[in-house]
CSV table of C-alpha atoms in Angstrom, one decimal:
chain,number,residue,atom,x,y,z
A,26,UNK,CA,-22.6,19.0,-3.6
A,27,UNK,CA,-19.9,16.2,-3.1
A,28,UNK,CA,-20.7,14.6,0.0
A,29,UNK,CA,-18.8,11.5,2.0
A,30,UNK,CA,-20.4,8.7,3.8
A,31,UNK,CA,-19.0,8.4,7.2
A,32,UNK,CA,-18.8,5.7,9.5
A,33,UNK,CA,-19.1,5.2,13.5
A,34,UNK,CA,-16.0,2.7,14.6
A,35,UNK,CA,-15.8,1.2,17.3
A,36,UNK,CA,-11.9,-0.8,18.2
A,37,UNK,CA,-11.3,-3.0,20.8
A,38,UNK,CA,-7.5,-3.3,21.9
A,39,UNK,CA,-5.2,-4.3,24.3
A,40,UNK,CA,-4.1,-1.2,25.7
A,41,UNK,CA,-0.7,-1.1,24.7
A,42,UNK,CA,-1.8,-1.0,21.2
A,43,UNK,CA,-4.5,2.3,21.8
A,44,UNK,CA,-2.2,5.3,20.8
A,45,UNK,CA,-1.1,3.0,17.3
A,46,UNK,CA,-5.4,2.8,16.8
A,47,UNK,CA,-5.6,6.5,17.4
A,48,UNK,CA,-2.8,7.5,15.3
A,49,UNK,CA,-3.8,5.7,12.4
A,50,UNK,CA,-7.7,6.7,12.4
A,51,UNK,CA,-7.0,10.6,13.2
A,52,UNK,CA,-4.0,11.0,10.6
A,53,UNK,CA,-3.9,10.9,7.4
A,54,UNK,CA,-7.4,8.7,7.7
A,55,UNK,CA,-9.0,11.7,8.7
A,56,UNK,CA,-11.3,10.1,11.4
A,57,UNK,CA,-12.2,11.6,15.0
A,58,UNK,CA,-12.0,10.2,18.3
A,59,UNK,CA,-15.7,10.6,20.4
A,60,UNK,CA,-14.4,8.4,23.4
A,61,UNK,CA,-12.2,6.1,24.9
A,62,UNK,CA,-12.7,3.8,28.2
A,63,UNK,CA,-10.0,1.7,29.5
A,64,UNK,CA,-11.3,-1.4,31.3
A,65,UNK,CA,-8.0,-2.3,33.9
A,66,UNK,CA,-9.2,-5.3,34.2
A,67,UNK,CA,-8.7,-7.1,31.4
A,68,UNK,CA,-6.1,-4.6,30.0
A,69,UNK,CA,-8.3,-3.7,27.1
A,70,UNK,CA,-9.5,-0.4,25.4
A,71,UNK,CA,-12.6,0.8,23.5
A,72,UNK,CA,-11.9,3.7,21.4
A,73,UNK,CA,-15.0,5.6,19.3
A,74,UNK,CA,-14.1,7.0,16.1
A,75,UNK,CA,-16.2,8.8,13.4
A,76,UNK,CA,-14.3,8.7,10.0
A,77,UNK,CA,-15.1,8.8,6.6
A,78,UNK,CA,-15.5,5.3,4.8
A,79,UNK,CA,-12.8,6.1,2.0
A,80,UNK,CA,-10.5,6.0,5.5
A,81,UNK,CA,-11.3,2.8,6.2
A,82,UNK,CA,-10.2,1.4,3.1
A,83,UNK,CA,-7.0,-1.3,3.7
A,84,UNK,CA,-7.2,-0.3,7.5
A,85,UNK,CA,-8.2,-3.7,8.9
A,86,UNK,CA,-4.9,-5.7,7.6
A,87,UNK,CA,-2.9,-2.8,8.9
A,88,UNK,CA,-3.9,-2.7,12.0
A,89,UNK,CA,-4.1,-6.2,12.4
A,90,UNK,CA,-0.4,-6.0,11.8
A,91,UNK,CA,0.5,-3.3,13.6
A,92,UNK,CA,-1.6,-4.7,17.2
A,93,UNK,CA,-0.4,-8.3,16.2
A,94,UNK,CA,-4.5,-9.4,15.7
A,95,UNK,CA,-5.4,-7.6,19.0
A,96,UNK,CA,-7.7,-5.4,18.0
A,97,UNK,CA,-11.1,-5.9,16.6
A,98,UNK,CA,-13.2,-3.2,14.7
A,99,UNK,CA,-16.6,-3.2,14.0
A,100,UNK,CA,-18.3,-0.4,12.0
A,101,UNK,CA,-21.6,1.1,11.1
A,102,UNK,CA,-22.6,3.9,8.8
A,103,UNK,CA,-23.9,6.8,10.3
A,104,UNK,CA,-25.3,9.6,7.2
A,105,UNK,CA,-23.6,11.4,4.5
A,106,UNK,CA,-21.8,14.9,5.4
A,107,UNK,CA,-19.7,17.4,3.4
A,108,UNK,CA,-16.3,15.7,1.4
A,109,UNK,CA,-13.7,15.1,4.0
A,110,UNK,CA,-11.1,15.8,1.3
A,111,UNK,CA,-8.3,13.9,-0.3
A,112,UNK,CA,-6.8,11.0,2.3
A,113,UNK,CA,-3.0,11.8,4.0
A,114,UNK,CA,-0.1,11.2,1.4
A,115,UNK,CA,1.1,8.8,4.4
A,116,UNK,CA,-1.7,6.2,3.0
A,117,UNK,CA,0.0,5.8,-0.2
A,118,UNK,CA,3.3,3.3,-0.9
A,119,UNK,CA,6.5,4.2,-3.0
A,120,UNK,CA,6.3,0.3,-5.2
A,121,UNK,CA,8.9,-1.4,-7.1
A,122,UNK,CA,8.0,-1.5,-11.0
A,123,UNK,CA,8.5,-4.1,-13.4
A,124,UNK,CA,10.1,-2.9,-16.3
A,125,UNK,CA,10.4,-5.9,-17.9
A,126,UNK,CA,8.8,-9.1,-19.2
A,127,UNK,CA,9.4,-12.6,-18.6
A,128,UNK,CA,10.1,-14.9,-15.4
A,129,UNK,CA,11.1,-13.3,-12.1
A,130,UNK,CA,15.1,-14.4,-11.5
A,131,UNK,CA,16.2,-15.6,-8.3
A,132,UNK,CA,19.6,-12.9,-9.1
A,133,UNK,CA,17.2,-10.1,-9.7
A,134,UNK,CA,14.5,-10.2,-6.8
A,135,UNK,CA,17.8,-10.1,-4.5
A,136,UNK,CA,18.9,-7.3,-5.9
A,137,UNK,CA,15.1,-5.9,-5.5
A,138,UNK,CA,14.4,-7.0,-1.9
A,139,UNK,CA,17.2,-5.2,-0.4
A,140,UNK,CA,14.7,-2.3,-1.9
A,141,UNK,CA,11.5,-3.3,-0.2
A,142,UNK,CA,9.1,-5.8,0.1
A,143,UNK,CA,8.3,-8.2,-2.7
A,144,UNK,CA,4.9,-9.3,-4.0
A,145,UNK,CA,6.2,-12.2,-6.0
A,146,UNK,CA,8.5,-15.0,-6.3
A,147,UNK,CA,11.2,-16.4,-8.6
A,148,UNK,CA,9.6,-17.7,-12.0
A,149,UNK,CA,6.5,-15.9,-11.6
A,150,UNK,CA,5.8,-13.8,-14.8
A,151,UNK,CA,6.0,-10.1,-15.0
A,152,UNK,CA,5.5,-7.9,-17.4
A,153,UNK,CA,6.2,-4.3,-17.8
A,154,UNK,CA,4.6,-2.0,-15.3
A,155,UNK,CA,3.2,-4.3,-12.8
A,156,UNK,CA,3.8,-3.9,-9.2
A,157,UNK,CA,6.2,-6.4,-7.9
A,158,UNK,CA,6.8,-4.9,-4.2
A,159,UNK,CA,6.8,-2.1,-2.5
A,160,UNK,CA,9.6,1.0,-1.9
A,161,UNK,CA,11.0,0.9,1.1
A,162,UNK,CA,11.4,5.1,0.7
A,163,UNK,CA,8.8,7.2,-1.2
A,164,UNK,CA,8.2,7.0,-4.8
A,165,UNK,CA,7.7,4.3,-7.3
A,166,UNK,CA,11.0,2.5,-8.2
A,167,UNK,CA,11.8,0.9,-11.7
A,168,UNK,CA,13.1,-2.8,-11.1
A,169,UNK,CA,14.7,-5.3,-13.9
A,170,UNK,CA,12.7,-8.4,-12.1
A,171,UNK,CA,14.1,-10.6,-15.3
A,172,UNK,CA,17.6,-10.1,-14.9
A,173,UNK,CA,19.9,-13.2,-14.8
A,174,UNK,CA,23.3,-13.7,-13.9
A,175,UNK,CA,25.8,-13.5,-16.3
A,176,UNK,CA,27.6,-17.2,-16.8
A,177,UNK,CA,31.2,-17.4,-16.7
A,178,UNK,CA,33.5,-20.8,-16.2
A,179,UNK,CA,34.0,-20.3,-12.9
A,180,UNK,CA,29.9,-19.6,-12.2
A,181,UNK,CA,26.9,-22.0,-13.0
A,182,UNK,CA,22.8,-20.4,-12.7
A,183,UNK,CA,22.4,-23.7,-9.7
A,184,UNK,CA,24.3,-21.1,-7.5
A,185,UNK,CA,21.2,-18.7,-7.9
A,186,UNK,CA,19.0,-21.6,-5.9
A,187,UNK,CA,21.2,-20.5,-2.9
A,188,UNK,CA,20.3,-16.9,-1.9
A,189,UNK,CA,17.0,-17.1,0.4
A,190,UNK,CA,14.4,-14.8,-0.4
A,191,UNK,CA,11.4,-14.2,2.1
A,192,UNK,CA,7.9,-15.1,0.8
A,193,UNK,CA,6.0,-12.6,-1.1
A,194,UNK,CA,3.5,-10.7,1.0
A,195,UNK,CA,0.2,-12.0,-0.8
A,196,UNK,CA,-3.1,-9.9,-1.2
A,197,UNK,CA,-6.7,-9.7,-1.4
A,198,UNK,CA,-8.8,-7.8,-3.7
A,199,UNK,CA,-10.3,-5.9,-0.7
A,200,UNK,CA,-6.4,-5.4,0.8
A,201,UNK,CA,-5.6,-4.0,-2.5
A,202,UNK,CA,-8.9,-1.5,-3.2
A,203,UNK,CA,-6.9,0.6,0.0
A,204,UNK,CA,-3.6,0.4,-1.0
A,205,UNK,CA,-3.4,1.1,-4.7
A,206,UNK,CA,-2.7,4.5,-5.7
A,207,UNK,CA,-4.4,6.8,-8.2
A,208,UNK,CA,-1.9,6.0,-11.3
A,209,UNK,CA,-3.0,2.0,-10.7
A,210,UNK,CA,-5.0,-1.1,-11.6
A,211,UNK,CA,-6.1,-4.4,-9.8
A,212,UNK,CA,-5.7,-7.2,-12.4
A,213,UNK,CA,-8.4,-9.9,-10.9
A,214,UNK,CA,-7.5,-13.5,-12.6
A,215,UNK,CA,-9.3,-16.6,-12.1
A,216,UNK,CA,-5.6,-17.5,-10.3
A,217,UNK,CA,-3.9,-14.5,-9.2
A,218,UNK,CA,-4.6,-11.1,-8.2
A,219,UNK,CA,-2.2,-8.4,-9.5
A,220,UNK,CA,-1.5,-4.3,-9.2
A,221,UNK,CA,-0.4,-2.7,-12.4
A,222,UNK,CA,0.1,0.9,-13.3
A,223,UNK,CA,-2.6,2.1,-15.1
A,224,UNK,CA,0.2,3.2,-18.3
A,225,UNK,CA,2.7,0.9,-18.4
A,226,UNK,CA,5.4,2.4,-20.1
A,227,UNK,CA,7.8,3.8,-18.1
A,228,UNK,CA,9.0,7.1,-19.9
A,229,UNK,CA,5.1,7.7,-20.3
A,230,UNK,CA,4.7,7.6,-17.1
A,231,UNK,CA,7.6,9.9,-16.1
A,232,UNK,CA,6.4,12.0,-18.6
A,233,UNK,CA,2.8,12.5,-16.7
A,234,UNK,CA,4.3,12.6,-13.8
A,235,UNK,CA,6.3,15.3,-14.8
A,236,UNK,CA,3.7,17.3,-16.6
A,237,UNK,CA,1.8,17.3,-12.9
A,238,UNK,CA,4.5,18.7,-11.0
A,239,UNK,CA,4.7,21.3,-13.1
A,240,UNK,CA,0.8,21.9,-13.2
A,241,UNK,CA,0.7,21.4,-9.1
A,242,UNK,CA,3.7,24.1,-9.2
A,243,UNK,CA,1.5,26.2,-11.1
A,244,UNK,CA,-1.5,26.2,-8.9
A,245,UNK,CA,0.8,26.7,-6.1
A,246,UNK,CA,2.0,30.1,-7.7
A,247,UNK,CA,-1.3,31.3,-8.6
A,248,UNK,CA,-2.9,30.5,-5.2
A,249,UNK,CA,-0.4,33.1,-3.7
């Protein structure tokens, strides 16, 4: 029988902040809420959850982010009980995909950050299929991180130095172990820490990703 260990969690937040905890824990985390007491006189709340540990996988960054470092979780486990199920499609990220090798261009990860958000930074190397940034809408997106600007007389590369770019967002090993979806890999480097798609040729993966629509649609049809 395929069982899930679950966990008791308990948040403390300013109160402002307590429907953002709840959402996030009940959704697509697929925890429960057993309590929550106000206390008016500090403005804080302590909210009970019981959720699955799988759910609980990338959730302190995120909701250190979203309760700008307010809250603080602390968890226990409390016994093993019957497979929660598959975790909310709202966990996973559309990313933006290398699809080719070489240095990151300054003209290219302008082009891509008006996309998402970027994980690297001009002359970083990339290679095909690793995760440079994430989709600002879902599904993976494709992204020549290489690409340079075509010189002319009238243009030198020293203009490229120009365009700002924010820094990367940076991430852990631990971050990355909640975030990565099915079809990836964490890359763990004595100086870097990368995501990669588990194939990295592109038309391979369209291919696969294909093929399971169809064998999802399938299912679908013979379910009725």
């Amino acid at each position: 029988v395929k069982m899930d260990p679950f966990e008791e969690v308990t948040v403390d937040v300013d109160s402002e902040y307590s429907g953002t905890v709840i959402e996030s824990l009940t959704g697509d985390r697929k925890g429960v809420m057993l309590d929550m007491q106000e206390n008016q006189a500090d403005g804080k709340t302590r909210i009970v959850f019981e959720v699955p540990s799988r759910g609980l996988l990338g959730f302190g960054p995120e909701i250190a982010t979203l309760t700008r470092g307010t809250a603080v979780v602390n968890h226990c486990f409390l016994e093993d009980r019957e497979y929660a199920g598959n975790m909310g499609d709202g966990l996973e990220k559309g990313k933006l995909v290398a699809t080719e090798t070489g240095k990151a261009s300054t003209f290219a990860l302008s082009s891509a950050v008006e996309r998402g958000t970027l994980f690297i930074e001009p002359g970083q190397m990339v290679y095909e299929g690793m995760v440079i940034g994430e989709n600002s809408r879902p599904g993976d997106l494709d992204v020549n991180a290489v690409k340079s600007k075509a010189l002319t007389n009238m243009r030198s590369t020293g203009k490229d130095e120009k365009v700002y770019l924010p820094p990367p967002k940076l991430w852990s090993v631990e971050e990355l172990i909640g975030y990565m979806s099915d079809d990836e890999i964490i890359e763990v480097t004595p100086k870097s820490v990368r995501l990669r798609k588990a194939e990295l040729d592109a038309g391979a993966r369209e291919r696969a990703a294909r093929s399971k629509k169809k064998r999802l649609k399938a299912l679908r049809e013979n379910s009725k």
